[in-house]
Short mmCIF file of C-alpha atoms in Angstrom, two decimals:
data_model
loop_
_atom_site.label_atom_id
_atom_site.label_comp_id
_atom_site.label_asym_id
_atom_site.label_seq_id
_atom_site.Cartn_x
_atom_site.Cartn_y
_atom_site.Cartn_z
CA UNK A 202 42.01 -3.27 60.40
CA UNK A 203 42.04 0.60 61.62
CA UNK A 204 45.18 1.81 59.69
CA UNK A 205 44.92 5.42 59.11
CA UNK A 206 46.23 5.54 55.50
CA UNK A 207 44.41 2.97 52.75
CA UNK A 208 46.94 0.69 50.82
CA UNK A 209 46.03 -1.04 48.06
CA UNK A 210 48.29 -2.89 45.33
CA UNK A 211 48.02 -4.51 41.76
CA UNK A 212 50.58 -7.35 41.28
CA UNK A 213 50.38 -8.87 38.05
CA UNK A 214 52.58 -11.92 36.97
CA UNK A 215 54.95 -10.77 33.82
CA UNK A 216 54.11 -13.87 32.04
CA UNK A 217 52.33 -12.04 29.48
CA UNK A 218 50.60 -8.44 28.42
CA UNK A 219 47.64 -6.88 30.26
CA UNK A 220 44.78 -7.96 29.12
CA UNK A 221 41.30 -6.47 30.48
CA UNK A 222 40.49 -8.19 33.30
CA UNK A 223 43.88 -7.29 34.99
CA UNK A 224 44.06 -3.74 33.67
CA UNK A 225 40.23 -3.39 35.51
CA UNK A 226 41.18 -4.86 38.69
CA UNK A 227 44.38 -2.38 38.47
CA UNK A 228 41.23 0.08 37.32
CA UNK A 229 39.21 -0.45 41.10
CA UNK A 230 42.29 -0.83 42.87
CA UNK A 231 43.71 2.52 41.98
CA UNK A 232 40.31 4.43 41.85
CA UNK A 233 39.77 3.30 45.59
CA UNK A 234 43.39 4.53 47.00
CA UNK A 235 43.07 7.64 45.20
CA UNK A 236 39.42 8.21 46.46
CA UNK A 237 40.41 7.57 50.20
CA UNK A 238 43.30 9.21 49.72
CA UNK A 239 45.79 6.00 50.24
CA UNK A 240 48.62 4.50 48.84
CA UNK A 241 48.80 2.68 44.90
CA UNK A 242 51.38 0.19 44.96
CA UNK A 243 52.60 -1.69 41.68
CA UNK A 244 54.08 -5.29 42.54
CA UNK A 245 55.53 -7.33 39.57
CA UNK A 246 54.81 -10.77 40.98
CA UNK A 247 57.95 -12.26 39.38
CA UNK A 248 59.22 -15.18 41.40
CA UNK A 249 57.94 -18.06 38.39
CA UNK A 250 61.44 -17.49 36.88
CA UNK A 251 60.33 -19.75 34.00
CA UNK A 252 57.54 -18.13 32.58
CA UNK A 253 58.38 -14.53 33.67
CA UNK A 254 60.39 -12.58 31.29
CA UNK A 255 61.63 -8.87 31.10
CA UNK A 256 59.78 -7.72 27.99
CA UNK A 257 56.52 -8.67 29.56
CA UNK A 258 56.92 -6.88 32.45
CA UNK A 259 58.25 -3.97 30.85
CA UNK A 260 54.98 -4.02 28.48
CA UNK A 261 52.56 -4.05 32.15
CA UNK A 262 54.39 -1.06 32.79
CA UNK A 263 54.11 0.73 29.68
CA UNK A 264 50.18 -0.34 29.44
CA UNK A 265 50.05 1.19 33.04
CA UNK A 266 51.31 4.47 32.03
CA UNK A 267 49.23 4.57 28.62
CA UNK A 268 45.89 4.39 30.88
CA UNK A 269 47.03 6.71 33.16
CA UNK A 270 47.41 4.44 36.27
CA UNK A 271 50.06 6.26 38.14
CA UNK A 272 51.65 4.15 40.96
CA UNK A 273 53.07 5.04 44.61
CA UNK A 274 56.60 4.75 44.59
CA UNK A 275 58.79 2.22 42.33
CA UNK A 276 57.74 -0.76 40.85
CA UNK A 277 58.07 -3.51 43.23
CA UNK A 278 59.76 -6.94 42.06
CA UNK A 279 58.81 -9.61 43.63
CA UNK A 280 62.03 -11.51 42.83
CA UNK A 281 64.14 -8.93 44.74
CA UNK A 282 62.28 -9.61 47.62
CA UNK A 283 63.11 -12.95 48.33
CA UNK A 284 64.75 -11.93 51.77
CA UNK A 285 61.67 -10.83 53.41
CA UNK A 286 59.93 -14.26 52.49
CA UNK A 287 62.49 -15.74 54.13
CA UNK A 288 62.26 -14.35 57.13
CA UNK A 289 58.63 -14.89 57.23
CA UNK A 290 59.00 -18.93 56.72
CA UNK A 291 61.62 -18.51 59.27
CA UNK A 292 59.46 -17.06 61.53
CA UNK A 293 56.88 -19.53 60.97
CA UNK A 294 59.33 -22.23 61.89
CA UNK A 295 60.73 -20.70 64.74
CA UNK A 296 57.63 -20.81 66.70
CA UNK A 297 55.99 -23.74 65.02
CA UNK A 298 53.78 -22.72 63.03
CA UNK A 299 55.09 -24.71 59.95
CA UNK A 300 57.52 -28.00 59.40
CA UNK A 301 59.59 -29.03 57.57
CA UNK A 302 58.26 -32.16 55.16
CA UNK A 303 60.37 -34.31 53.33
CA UNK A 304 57.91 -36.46 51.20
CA UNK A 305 57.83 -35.97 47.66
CA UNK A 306 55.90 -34.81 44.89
CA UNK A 307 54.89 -38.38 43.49
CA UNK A 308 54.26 -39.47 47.49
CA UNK A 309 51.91 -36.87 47.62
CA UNK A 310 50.10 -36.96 44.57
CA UNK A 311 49.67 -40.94 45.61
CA UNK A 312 48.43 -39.84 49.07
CA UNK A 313 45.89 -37.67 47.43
CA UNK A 314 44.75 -40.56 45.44
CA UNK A 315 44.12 -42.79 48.25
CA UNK A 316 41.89 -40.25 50.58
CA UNK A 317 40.17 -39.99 47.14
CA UNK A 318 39.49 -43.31 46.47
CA UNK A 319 38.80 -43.74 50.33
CA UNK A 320 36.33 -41.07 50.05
CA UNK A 321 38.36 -38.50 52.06
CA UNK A 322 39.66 -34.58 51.00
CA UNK A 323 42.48 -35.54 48.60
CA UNK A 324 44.69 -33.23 51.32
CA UNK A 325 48.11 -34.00 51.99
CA UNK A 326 48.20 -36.56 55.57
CA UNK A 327 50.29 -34.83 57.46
CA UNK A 328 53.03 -37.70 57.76
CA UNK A 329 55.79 -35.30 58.87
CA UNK A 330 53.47 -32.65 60.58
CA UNK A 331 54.65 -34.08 63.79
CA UNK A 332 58.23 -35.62 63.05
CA UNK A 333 59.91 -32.41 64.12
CA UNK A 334 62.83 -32.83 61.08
CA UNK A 335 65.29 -31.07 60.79
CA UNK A 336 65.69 -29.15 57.04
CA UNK A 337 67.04 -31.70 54.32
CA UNK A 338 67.51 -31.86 50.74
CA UNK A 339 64.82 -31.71 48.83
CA UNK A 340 62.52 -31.10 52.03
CA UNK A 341 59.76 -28.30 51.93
CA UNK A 342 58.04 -26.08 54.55
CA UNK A 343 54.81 -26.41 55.20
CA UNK A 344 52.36 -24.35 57.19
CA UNK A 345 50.91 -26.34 60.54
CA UNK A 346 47.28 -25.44 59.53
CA UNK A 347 45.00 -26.09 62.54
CA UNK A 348 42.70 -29.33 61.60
CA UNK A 349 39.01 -28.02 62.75
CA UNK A 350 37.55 -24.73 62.68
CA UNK A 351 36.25 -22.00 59.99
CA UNK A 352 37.63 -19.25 58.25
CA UNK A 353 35.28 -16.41 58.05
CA UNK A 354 35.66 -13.59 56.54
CA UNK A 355 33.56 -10.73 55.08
CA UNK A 356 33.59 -9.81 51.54
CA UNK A 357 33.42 -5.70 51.04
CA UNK A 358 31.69 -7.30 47.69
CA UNK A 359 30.42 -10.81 48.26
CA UNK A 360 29.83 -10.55 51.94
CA UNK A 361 30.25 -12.61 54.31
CA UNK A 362 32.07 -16.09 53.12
CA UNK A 363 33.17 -18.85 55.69
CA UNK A 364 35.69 -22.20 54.71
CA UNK A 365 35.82 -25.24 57.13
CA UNK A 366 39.73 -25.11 57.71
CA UNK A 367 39.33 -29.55 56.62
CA UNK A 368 39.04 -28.14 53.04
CA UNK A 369 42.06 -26.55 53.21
CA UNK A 370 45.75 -28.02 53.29
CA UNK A 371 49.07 -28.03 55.55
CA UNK A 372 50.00 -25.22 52.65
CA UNK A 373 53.64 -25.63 51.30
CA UNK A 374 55.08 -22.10 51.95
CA UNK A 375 58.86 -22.92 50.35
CA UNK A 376 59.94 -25.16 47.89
CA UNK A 377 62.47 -27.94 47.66
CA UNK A 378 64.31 -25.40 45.47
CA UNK A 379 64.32 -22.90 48.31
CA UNK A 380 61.73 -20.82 46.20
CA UNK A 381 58.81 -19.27 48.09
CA UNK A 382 55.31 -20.66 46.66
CA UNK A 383 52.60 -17.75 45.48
CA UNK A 384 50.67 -17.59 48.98
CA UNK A 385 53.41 -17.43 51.24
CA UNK A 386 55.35 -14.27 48.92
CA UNK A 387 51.88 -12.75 48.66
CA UNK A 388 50.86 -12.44 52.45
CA UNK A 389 54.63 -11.59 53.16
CA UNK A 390 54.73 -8.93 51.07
CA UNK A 391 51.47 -7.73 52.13
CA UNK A 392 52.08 -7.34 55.65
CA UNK A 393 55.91 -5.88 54.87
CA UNK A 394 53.83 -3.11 52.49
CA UNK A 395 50.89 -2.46 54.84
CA UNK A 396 48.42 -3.64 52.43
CA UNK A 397 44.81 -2.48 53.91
CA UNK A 398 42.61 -3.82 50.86
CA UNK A 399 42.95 -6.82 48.94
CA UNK A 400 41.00 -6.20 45.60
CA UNK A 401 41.00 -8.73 43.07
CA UNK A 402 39.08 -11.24 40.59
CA UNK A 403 36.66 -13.39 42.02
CA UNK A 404 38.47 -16.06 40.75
CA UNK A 405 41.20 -15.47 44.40
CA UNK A 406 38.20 -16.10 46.37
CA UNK A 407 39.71 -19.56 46.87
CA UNK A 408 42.92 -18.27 47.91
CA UNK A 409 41.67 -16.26 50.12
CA UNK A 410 40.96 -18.78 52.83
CA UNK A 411 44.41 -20.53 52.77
CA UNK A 412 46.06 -16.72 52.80
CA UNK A 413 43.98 -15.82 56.02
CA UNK A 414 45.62 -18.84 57.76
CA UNK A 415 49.25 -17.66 57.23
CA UNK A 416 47.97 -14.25 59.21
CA UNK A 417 46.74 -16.13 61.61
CA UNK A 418 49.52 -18.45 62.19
CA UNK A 419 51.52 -15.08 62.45
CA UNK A 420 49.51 -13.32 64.00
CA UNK A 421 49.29 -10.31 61.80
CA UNK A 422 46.08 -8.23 61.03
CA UNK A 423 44.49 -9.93 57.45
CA UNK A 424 43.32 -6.97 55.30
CA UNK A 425 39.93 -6.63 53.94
CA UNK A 426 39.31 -8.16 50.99
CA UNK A 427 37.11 -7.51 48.16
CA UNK A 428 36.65 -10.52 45.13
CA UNK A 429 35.40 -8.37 42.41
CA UNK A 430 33.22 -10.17 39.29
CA UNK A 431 34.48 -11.90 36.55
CA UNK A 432 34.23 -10.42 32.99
CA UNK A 433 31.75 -11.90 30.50
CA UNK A 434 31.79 -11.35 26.76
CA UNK A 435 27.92 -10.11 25.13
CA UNK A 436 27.26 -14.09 24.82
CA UNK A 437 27.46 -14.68 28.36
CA UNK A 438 30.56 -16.92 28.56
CA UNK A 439 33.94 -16.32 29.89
CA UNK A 440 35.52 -13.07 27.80
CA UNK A 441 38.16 -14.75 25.38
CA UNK A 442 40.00 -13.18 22.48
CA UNK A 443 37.14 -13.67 20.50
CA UNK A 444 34.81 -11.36 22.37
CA UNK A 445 38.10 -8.59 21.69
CA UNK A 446 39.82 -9.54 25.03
CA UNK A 447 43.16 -8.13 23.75
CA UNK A 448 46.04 -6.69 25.63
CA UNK A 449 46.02 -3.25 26.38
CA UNK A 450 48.48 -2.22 24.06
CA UNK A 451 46.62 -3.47 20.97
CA UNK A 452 43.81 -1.22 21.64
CA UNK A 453 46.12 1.36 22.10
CA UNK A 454 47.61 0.42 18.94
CA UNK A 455 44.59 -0.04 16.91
CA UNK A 456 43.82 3.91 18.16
CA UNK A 457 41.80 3.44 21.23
CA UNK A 458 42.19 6.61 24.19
CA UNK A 459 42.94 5.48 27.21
CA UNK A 460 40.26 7.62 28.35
CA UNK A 461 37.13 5.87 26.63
CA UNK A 462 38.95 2.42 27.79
CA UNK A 463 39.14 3.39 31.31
CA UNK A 464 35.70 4.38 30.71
CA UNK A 465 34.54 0.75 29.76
CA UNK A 466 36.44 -1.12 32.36
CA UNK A 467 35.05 0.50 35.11
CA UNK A 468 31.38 -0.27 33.82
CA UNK A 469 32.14 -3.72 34.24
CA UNK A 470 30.83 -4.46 37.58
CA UNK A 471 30.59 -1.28 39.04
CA UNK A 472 27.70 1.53 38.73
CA UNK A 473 26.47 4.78 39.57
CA UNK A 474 23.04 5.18 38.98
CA UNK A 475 21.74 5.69 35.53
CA UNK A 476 25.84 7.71 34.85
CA UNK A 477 27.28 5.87 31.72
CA UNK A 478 30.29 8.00 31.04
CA UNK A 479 32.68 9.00 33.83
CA UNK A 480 35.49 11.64 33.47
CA UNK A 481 38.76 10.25 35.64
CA UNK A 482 37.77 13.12 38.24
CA UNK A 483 33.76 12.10 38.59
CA UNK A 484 35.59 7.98 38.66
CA UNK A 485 37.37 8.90 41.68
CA UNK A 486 34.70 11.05 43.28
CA UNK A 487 32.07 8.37 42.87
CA UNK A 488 33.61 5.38 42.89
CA UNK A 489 32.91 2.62 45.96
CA UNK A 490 33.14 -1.02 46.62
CA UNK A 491 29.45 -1.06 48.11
CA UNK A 492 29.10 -0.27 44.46
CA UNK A 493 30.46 -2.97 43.20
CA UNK A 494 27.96 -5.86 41.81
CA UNK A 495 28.31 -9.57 42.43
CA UNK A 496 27.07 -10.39 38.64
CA UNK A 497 29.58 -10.44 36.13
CA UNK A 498 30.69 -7.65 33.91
CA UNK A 499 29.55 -7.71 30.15
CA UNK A 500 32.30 -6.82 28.12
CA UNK A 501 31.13 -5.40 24.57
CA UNK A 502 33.19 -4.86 22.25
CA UNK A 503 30.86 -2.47 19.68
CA UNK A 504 29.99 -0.43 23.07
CA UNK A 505 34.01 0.36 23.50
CA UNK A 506 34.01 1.89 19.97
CA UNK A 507 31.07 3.41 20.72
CA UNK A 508 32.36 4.77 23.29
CA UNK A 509 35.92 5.48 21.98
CA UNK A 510 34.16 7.73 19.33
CA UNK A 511 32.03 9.98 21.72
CA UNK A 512 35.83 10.55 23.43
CA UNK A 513 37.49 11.10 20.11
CA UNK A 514 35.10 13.75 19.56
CA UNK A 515 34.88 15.19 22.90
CA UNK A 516 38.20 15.44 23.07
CA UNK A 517 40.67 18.85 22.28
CA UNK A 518 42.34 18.30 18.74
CA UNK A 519 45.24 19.28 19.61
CA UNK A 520 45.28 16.45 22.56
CA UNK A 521 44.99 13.77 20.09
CA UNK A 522 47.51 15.68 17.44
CA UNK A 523 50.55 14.01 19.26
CA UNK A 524 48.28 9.82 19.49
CA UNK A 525 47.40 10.22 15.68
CA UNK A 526 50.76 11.20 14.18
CA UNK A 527 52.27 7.84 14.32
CA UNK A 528 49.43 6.78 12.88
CA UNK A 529 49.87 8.90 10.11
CA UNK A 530 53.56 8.27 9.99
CA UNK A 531 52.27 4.31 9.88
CA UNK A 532 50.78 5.12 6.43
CA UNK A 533 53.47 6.55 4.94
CA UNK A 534 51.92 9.94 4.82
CA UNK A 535 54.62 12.54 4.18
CA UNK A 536 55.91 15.22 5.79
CA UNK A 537 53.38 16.14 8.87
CA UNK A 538 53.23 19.42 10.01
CA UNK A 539 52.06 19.51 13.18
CA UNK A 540 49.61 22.58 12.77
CA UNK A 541 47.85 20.98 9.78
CA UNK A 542 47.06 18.03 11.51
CA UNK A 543 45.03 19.85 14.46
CA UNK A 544 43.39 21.74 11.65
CA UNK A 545 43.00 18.40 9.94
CA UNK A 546 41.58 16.30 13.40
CA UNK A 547 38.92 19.04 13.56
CA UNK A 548 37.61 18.03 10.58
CA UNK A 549 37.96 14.17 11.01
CA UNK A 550 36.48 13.69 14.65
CA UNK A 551 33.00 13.20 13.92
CA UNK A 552 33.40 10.58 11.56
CA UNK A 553 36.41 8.70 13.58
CA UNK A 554 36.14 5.83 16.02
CA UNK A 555 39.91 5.06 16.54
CA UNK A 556 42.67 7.26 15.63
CA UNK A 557 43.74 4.56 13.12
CA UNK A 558 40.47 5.15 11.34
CA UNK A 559 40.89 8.75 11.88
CA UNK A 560 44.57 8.72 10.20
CA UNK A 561 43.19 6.62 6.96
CA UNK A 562 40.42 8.94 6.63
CA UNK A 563 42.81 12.04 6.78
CA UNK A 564 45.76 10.54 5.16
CA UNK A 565 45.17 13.11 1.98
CA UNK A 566 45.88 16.10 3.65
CA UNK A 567 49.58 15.04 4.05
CA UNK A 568 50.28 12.85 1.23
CA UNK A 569 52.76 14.81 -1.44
CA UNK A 570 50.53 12.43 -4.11
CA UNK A 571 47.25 11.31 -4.32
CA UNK A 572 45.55 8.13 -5.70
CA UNK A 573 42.09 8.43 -7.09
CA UNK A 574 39.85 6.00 -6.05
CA UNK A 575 38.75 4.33 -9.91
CA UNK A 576 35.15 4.51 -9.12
CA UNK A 577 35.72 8.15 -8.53
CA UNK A 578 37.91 9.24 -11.27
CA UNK A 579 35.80 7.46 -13.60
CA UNK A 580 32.50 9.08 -12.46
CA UNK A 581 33.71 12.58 -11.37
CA UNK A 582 36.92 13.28 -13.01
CA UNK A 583 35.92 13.82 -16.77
CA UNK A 584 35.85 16.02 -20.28
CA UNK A 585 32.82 17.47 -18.95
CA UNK A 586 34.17 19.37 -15.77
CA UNK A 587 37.47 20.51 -16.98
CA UNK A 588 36.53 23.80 -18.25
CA UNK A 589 34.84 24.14 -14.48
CA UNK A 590 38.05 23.17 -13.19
CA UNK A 591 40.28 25.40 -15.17
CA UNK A 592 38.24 28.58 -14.30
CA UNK A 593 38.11 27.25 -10.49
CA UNK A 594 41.50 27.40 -10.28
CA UNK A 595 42.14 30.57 -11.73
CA UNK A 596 39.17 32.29 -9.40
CA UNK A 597 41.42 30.55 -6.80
CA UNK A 598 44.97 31.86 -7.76
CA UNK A 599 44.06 35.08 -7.43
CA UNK A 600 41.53 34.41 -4.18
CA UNK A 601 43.40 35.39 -0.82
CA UNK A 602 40.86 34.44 1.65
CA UNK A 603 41.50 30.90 2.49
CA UNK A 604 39.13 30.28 5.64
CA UNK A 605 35.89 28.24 5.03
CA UNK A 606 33.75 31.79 5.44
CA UNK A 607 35.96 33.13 2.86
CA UNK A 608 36.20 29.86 0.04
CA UNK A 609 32.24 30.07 0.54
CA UNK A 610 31.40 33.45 -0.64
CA UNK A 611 33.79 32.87 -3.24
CA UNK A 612 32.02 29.91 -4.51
CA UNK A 613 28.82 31.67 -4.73
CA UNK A 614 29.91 34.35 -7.06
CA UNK A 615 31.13 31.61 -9.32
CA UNK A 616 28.39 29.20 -8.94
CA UNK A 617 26.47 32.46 -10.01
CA UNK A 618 28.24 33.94 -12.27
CA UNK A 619 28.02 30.26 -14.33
CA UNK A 620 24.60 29.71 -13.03
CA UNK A 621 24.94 26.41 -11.99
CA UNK A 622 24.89 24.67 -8.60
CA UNK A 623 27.19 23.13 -6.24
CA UNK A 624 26.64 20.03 -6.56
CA UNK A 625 27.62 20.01 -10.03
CA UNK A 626 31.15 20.65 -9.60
CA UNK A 627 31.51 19.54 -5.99
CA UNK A 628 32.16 15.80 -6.35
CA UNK A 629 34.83 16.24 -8.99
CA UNK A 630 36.77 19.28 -6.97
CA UNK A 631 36.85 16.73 -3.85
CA UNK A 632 37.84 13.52 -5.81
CA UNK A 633 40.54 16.41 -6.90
CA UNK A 634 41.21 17.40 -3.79
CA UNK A 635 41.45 13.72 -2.38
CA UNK A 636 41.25 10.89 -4.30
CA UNK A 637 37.84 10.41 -2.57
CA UNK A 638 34.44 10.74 -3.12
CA UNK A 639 33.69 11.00 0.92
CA UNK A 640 35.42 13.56 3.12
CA UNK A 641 35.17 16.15 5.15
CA UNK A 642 33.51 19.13 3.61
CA UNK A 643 34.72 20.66 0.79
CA UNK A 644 35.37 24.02 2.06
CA UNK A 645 37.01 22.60 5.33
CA UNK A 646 39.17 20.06 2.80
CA UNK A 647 40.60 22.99 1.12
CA UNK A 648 40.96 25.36 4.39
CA UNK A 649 43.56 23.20 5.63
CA UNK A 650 45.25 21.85 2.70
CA UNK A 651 46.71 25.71 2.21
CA UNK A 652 45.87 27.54 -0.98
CA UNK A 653 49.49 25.99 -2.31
CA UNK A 654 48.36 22.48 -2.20
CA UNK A 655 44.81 23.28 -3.42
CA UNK A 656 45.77 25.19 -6.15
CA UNK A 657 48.74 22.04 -7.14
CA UNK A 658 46.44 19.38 -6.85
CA UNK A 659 43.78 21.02 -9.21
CA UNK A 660 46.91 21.42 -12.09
CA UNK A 661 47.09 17.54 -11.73
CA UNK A 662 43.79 16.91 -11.57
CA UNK A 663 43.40 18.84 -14.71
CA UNK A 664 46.35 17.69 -16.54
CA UNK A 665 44.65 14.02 -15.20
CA UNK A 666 41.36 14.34 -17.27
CA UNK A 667 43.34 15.81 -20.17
CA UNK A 668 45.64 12.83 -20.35
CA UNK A 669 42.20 10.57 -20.54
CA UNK A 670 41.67 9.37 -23.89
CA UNK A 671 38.58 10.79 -25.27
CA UNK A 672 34.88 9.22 -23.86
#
């Protein structure tokens, strides 16, 4: 095929979310039209009117946009397209290429039994092939598949790959319900889109064969094709929801980036050199099929949050400010302004893996009360480090230099002046401060809680130890 534009296209079925092995294959396909400078197309394959449903497909769009995977065009629907399928069994028909066959389901399946018991392909006989009937009820199309000869065709990642056409089957292209079956929709849309590249799981390899015969029997251009690996979870067995295969929204709901995601998907099965993280730019720049391995992809699930961190921390604050604040907003975490939580983020990313993570571990800063951990308030909060407190909080009041620079040199006057060290009062101010005994540093803990809030939560934690009966 010499077209002078690359087209490539993900259709997946809205029978469900996106899980990871479709949102990769959406992954290679986009990455390859956008580094030959083609054409993305987005099909929703929605002609199984039974399983399909609206919210599905809505949710393969949304998981689409989350990662980033911008499209060519409008969606395509499959099931609006049920014209140009026609016209392609019609075609087919009109120059005999396919038949019409009235045997049914159960006939067939009892066909199929025989050759098997005989010893033969369980492949349907052919009993109407040459009956030349006209359509009926209940009748299907079939395609007139020639009965000796190979299919070859070469893989852009398994090479070359050749089918004896007595393996394959006079194909049924349209149901008895008029319907169009999955082959015949696919290669008709293909052709009507000017798909160049075929990219997809290597579980299609099968198809494949039977697909090539519909070109052929219209004598249309096949595209190239390229049957990428299957996924694997770390134990070496087909990735499952145990190994974390999850839909793409729930790892953007349990505070993945899209980013660090993309990141992992396209290390499974594809490599450049010795490169393990990829910015989207250096994805499309590098990427290639020749690339592409023909061992399956290990999917790990401690490598994506791995992974996820590094981009949580390599990443602007104030690009994740807008991701974590329904997070926050999840825990209940009072009024969030939006400038404290950038302040806040910078203090959180380099102990945060997920932004869910991140928004526990920073809930303090927006809560109007805090809950002291009893391990902490026990240990930290007591008789002994009120009088500490008090004067703390009156260095404090009249303190005006809020930054970290400026809350340090004020602590070492008063450490000092009372000729102790930090550590002797630092544990109770932050249990103060958060409920916790682990957080962010102190000085960065009270820089963006706001001399207000530090000076407020001190009076409580105060008026805390002084409600505690005596030790």
């Amino acid at each position: 095929m010499n077209n002078a534009k690359v087209v490539t296209r993900f259709p997946p079925s809205p029978t469900g979310y996106l899980h990871i092995g479709g949102a990769r294959t959406a992954l290679f396909n986009w990455l390859f039209a956008r580094q030959q400078g083609g054409v993305f197309l987005l099909r929703i394959e929605d002609t199984d009117r039974e399983r399909s449903s609206p919210e599905a497909a809505e949710a393969i769009l949304e998981s689409m946009q989350w990662l980033g995977l911008d499209w060519d065009g409008e969606p395509h629907f499959q099931s609006a397209r049920l014209d140009v399928h026609e016209a392609v069994v019609e075609r087919l028909l009109s120059t005999g290429k396919a038949y019409y066959c009235r045997c049914t389901a159960e006939e067939v399946a009892q066909k199929r039994e025989l050759a098997r018991a005989q010893g033969r392909k369980p492949r349907y006989d052919g009993t109407c092939r040459d009956l030349a009937l006209d359509p009926s009820p209940g009748s299907v199309v079939r395609l007139r598949s020639p009965r000796q000869g190979r299919i070859v065709f070469e893989d852009l990642v398994k090479g070359p790959i050749a089918v004896d056409v007595e393996e394959l089957d006079d194909l049924v292209l349209r149901r008895a319900d008029g319907s169009p079956t999955y082959h015949l929709a696919v290669v008709a849309d293909d052709i009507a889109m000017g798909v160049t590249h075929v990219i997809r799981g290597d579980d299609h390899v099968n198809n494949t064969p039977r697909q090539i015969l519909i070109y052929e029997a219209l004598t249309e251009p096949r595209p190239h094709y390229a049957h990428v690996p299957m996924i694997l979870g770390p134990d070496k067995t087909r990735l499952s929801k145990r190994h974390g295969a999850m839909s793409v929204l729930a790892y953007r709901d349990m505070g993945y980036l899209p980013d660090a995601l993309l990141n992992a998907l396209v290390r499974l099965g594809w490599s450049f050199g010795d490169q393990e993280r990829f910015t989207r730019e250096e994805m499309i720049a590098k990427f290639s099929l020749e690339a592409v391995g023909k061992s399956a992809g290990i999917f790990d699930q401690e490598k994506l949050l791995d992974l996820n961190g590094y981009y949580i921390r390599n990443t602007a604050s104030s690009a994740l400010a807008d991701p974590l604040i329904p997070f926050l907003q999840e825990l209940n975490c009072g009024p969030i302004d939006g400038k404290r939580v950038v302040q806040a983020i910078d203090t959180l990313k380099p102990r945060s893996q997920t932004l869910a993570q991140m928004a526990q571990n920073g809930c303090f800063y927006f809560q109007e009360e805090i809950h002291y951990e009893r391990k902490g308030d026990d240990k930290f909060l007591t008789s002994s480090v009120r009088g500490l407190m008090v004067d703390i909080k009156e260095c404090l009041t009249a303190w005006q230099d809020f930054s970290q620079a400026g809350l340090e040199r004020l602590f070492l006057s008063f450490l000092e002046k009372k000729q102790i060290k930090l550590g002797k009062i630092a544990q109770p101010l932050r249990v103060a401060l958060t409920g916790r005994t682990a957080s962010p540093g102190l000085f960065e803990v009270m820089e963006v809680l706001g001399k207000e809030k530090v000076l407020d939560r001190l009076a409580k934690a105060i008026s805390h130890i002084e409600a505690k009966p005596d030790d």
